[in-house]
Coordinates of C-alpha atoms in Angstrom, one line a residue:
M1028 CA 158.5 80.8 67.5
S1029 CA 155.1 80.9 66.6
A1030 CA 153.7 84.0 64.4
T1031 CA 151.7 86.8 65.5
S1032 CA 149.3 87.3 62.9
Y1033 CA 148.0 83.9 60.7
G1034 CA 145.6 84.1 57.1
I1035 CA 144.2 80.9 57.0
I1036 CA 142.1 79.5 53.9
V1037 CA 139.7 76.8 54.3
E1038 CA 136.9 75.4 52.7
G1039 CA 134.1 76.2 54.8
A1040 CA 132.7 78.0 58.3
Y1041 CA 133.5 74.8 60.5
D1042 CA 137.0 74.7 59.5
S1043 CA 137.1 78.2 60.0
A1044 CA 135.7 78.0 63.3
V1045 CA 137.9 74.7 64.6
Y1046 CA 141.4 75.8 62.6
G1047 CA 140.9 79.0 64.3
A1048 CA 140.3 77.9 67.9
I1049 CA 143.3 75.6 68.0
I1050 CA 145.7 77.5 66.3
R1051 CA 144.9 79.9 69.4
K1052 CA 145.8 76.8 71.3
L1053 CA 148.9 76.2 70.1
T1054 CA 149.8 80.0 70.2
S1055 CA 147.7 82.3 72.0
P1056 CA 144.5 83.3 72.8
N1057 CA 144.9 86.9 71.6
V1058 CA 147.0 85.9 67.9
H1059 CA 145.1 87.8 64.5
I1060 CA 143.7 85.2 62.4
R1061 CA 141.7 86.5 59.2
S1062 CA 140.4 83.4 57.7
F1063 CA 139.5 82.8 54.2
E1064 CA 136.1 80.4 53.8
C1065 CA 136.2 79.1 50.0
G1066 CA 133.0 77.4 50.0
G1067 CA 134.0 73.8 49.5
K1068 CA 136.9 72.2 48.2
P1069 CA 136.8 72.5 44.8
K1070 CA 136.5 76.0 44.9
L1071 CA 138.9 76.2 47.5
M1072 CA 141.5 74.6 45.1
R1073 CA 140.7 77.0 42.3
T1074 CA 140.6 80.2 44.3
F1075 CA 143.4 79.9 47.4
P1076 CA 145.9 82.1 45.1
D1077 CA 143.6 85.2 45.5
F1078 CA 142.8 84.9 49.0
L1079 CA 147.0 84.9 49.2
E1080 CA 147.3 88.1 47.9
A1081 CA 144.2 89.7 49.9
L1082 CA 146.1 88.3 52.8
K1083 CA 149.7 90.8 51.8
Y1084 CA 147.2 93.6 53.3
E1085 CA 145.8 92.2 56.2
V1086 CA 147.5 93.4 59.2
A1087 CA 147.2 97.5 58.9
G1088 CA 147.9 97.1 55.3
A1089 CA 151.0 94.9 55.8
P1090 CA 151.1 90.8 55.7
V1091 CA 150.0 88.3 57.5
E1092 CA 153.6 86.7 59.6
M1093 CA 151.9 83.6 58.2
A1094 CA 149.1 82.2 55.8
I1095 CA 148.4 78.1 55.5
V1096 CA 145.9 77.0 53.3
I1097 CA 144.0 73.9 54.9
V1098 CA 142.2 71.6 53.3
D1099 CA 140.2 68.1 53.9
A1100 CA 142.3 65.2 51.9
D1101 CA 139.4 63.2 52.3
G1102 CA 141.3 59.8 52.2
Q1103 CA 143.8 60.9 49.6
D1104 CA 147.4 60.8 50.4
P1105 CA 147.8 64.5 52.2
L1106 CA 151.6 64.9 50.7
T1107 CA 150.0 64.8 47.2
V1108 CA 147.2 67.2 48.1
E1109 CA 149.9 69.5 49.5
T1110 CA 152.3 69.2 46.6
N1111 CA 149.0 69.9 44.3
M1112 CA 148.5 72.9 46.2
R1113 CA 152.0 73.9 46.4
S1114 CA 152.0 73.8 42.8
K1115 CA 149.5 75.9 41.7
I1116 CA 151.7 79.0 43.3
A1117 CA 154.9 77.6 41.9
G1118 CA 157.1 81.1 41.1
R1119 CA 154.8 83.4 42.8
H1120 CA 156.5 85.0 45.8
Y1121 CA 154.6 86.6 48.6
P1122 CA 155.5 88.8 51.0
F1123 CA 154.8 86.5 54.3
P1124 CA 157.8 86.3 57.4
L1125 CA 156.9 83.2 58.1
D1126 CA 156.1 81.4 54.5
V1127 CA 153.3 79.7 53.0
R1128 CA 152.4 76.8 54.1
F1129 CA 150.2 74.0 53.4
H1130 CA 148.2 71.1 55.6
A1131 CA 145.6 68.3 54.2
V1132 CA 144.0 66.7 57.1
H1133 CA 143.8 62.9 56.6
Q1134 CA 140.2 62.7 56.2
A1135 CA 138.4 66.2 57.6
A1136 CA 138.4 68.2 60.9
D1137 CA 135.9 66.0 62.6
T1138 CA 138.7 63.4 63.0
W1139 CA 140.3 65.7 65.1
L1140 CA 137.3 66.7 67.2
L1141 CA 136.9 63.1 67.3
A1142 CA 140.2 62.5 69.1
D1143 CA 139.1 63.8 72.4
T1144 CA 135.7 62.5 74.1
I1145 CA 136.3 64.5 77.2
A1146 CA 136.4 67.6 75.3
I1147 CA 133.3 67.3 73.4
G1148 CA 131.5 65.8 76.6
K1149 CA 132.4 69.3 78.2
I1150 CA 130.0 70.7 75.9
V1151 CA 127.4 68.5 75.4
R1152 CA 127.7 68.5 79.4
T1153 CA 127.5 64.5 80.1
K1154 CA 130.4 61.8 79.5
V1155 CA 130.3 60.5 75.8
T1156 CA 131.3 57.0 74.2
P1157 CA 133.0 55.7 72.2
S1158 CA 136.0 56.9 72.5
Y1159 CA 137.9 56.8 69.5
R1160 CA 141.4 55.3 69.1
A1161 CA 142.6 56.2 65.5
P1162 CA 139.6 58.9 64.3
E1163 CA 141.6 59.7 61.5
E1164 CA 141.1 55.9 60.0
L1165 CA 137.3 56.6 60.1
Q1166 CA 136.1 56.3 56.4
H1167 CA 133.4 59.1 57.3
P1168 CA 134.4 61.2 60.2
K1169 CA 131.7 63.9 59.1
Q1170 CA 129.2 61.5 60.0
E1171 CA 130.4 60.0 62.8
F1172 CA 131.0 63.6 64.7
R1173 CA 127.6 64.6 63.2
K1174 CA 125.6 61.2 65.0
L1175 CA 127.8 61.4 68.0
L1176 CA 126.5 64.9 68.7
F1177 CA 122.9 63.8 67.9
K1178 CA 122.7 61.2 70.5
Y1179 CA 123.4 63.7 73.2
G1180 CA 121.1 66.2 71.6
V1181 CA 123.1 69.0 70.3
G1182 CA 123.9 69.8 66.6
S1183 CA 126.7 70.2 64.7
T1184 CA 127.5 73.8 64.0
P1185 CA 130.5 76.0 64.0
L1186 CA 130.1 77.1 67.6
V1187 CA 129.4 74.0 68.6
C1188 CA 132.7 73.3 67.1
S1189 CA 135.1 75.7 68.2
R1190 CA 133.9 75.2 71.8
I1191 CA 134.7 71.4 71.1
A1192 CA 138.3 72.6 69.6
Q1193 CA 138.8 75.3 72.6
E1194 CA 138.8 72.3 75.1
I1195 CA 140.3 69.4 73.3
D1196 CA 143.4 68.2 75.1
L1197 CA 146.5 68.8 72.4
E1198 CA 148.4 65.9 74.0
K1199 CA 145.6 63.6 73.4
L1200 CA 145.1 65.0 69.8
S1201 CA 148.7 64.9 69.0
E1202 CA 148.7 60.8 70.3
T1203 CA 145.7 60.2 68.1
C1204 CA 146.0 61.9 64.9
P1205 CA 149.5 61.5 63.5
R1206 CA 148.3 64.6 60.8
F1207 CA 147.7 66.8 63.8
R1208 CA 151.5 66.4 65.0
V1209 CA 152.7 67.5 61.5
F1210 CA 149.9 70.7 61.9
R1211 CA 151.6 71.8 65.0
E1212 CA 155.1 71.7 64.0
L1213 CA 154.2 73.8 60.8
V1214 CA 152.0 76.3 62.9
D1215 CA 154.5 76.6 65.8
C1216 CA 157.4 76.9 63.3

């Protein structure tokens, strides 16, 4: 069962655009999503408990159904990053019916966008090469993604990233990005 309202706490505008579009693609185009952008990973790690408090009143004075804190693991073990985040709210209780969930993307959101070059091609309006069989293994996915878009004369903006995420093939993404499969289960309960 998917939630009808989500609160997502992310590092920045690109993340908000990508994860918001993917959650809508996984659930419903009309799902309510409130996104808080923290201005980078260090600030997110310090402030996400405060943003969780704000999500208690997001839907007409009531809490969102599910809160998700999403961060780039930047090559660290994602489970360790999630455990660290979870420990920051140990002992606190939130009124979200589907709880607070944590997700660390293996590298960065860009890995998920690189998983489907056909979706990228729809936005840049041409066939895109190369294709990436294991984008989560890329050491510098942000640079690779930006370089790829630049090659086709398109800048990497939150709007472009959102449009690619809207076009992405979720099955292809599931096949090539193991951490996306975890995210999909987390969102879809």
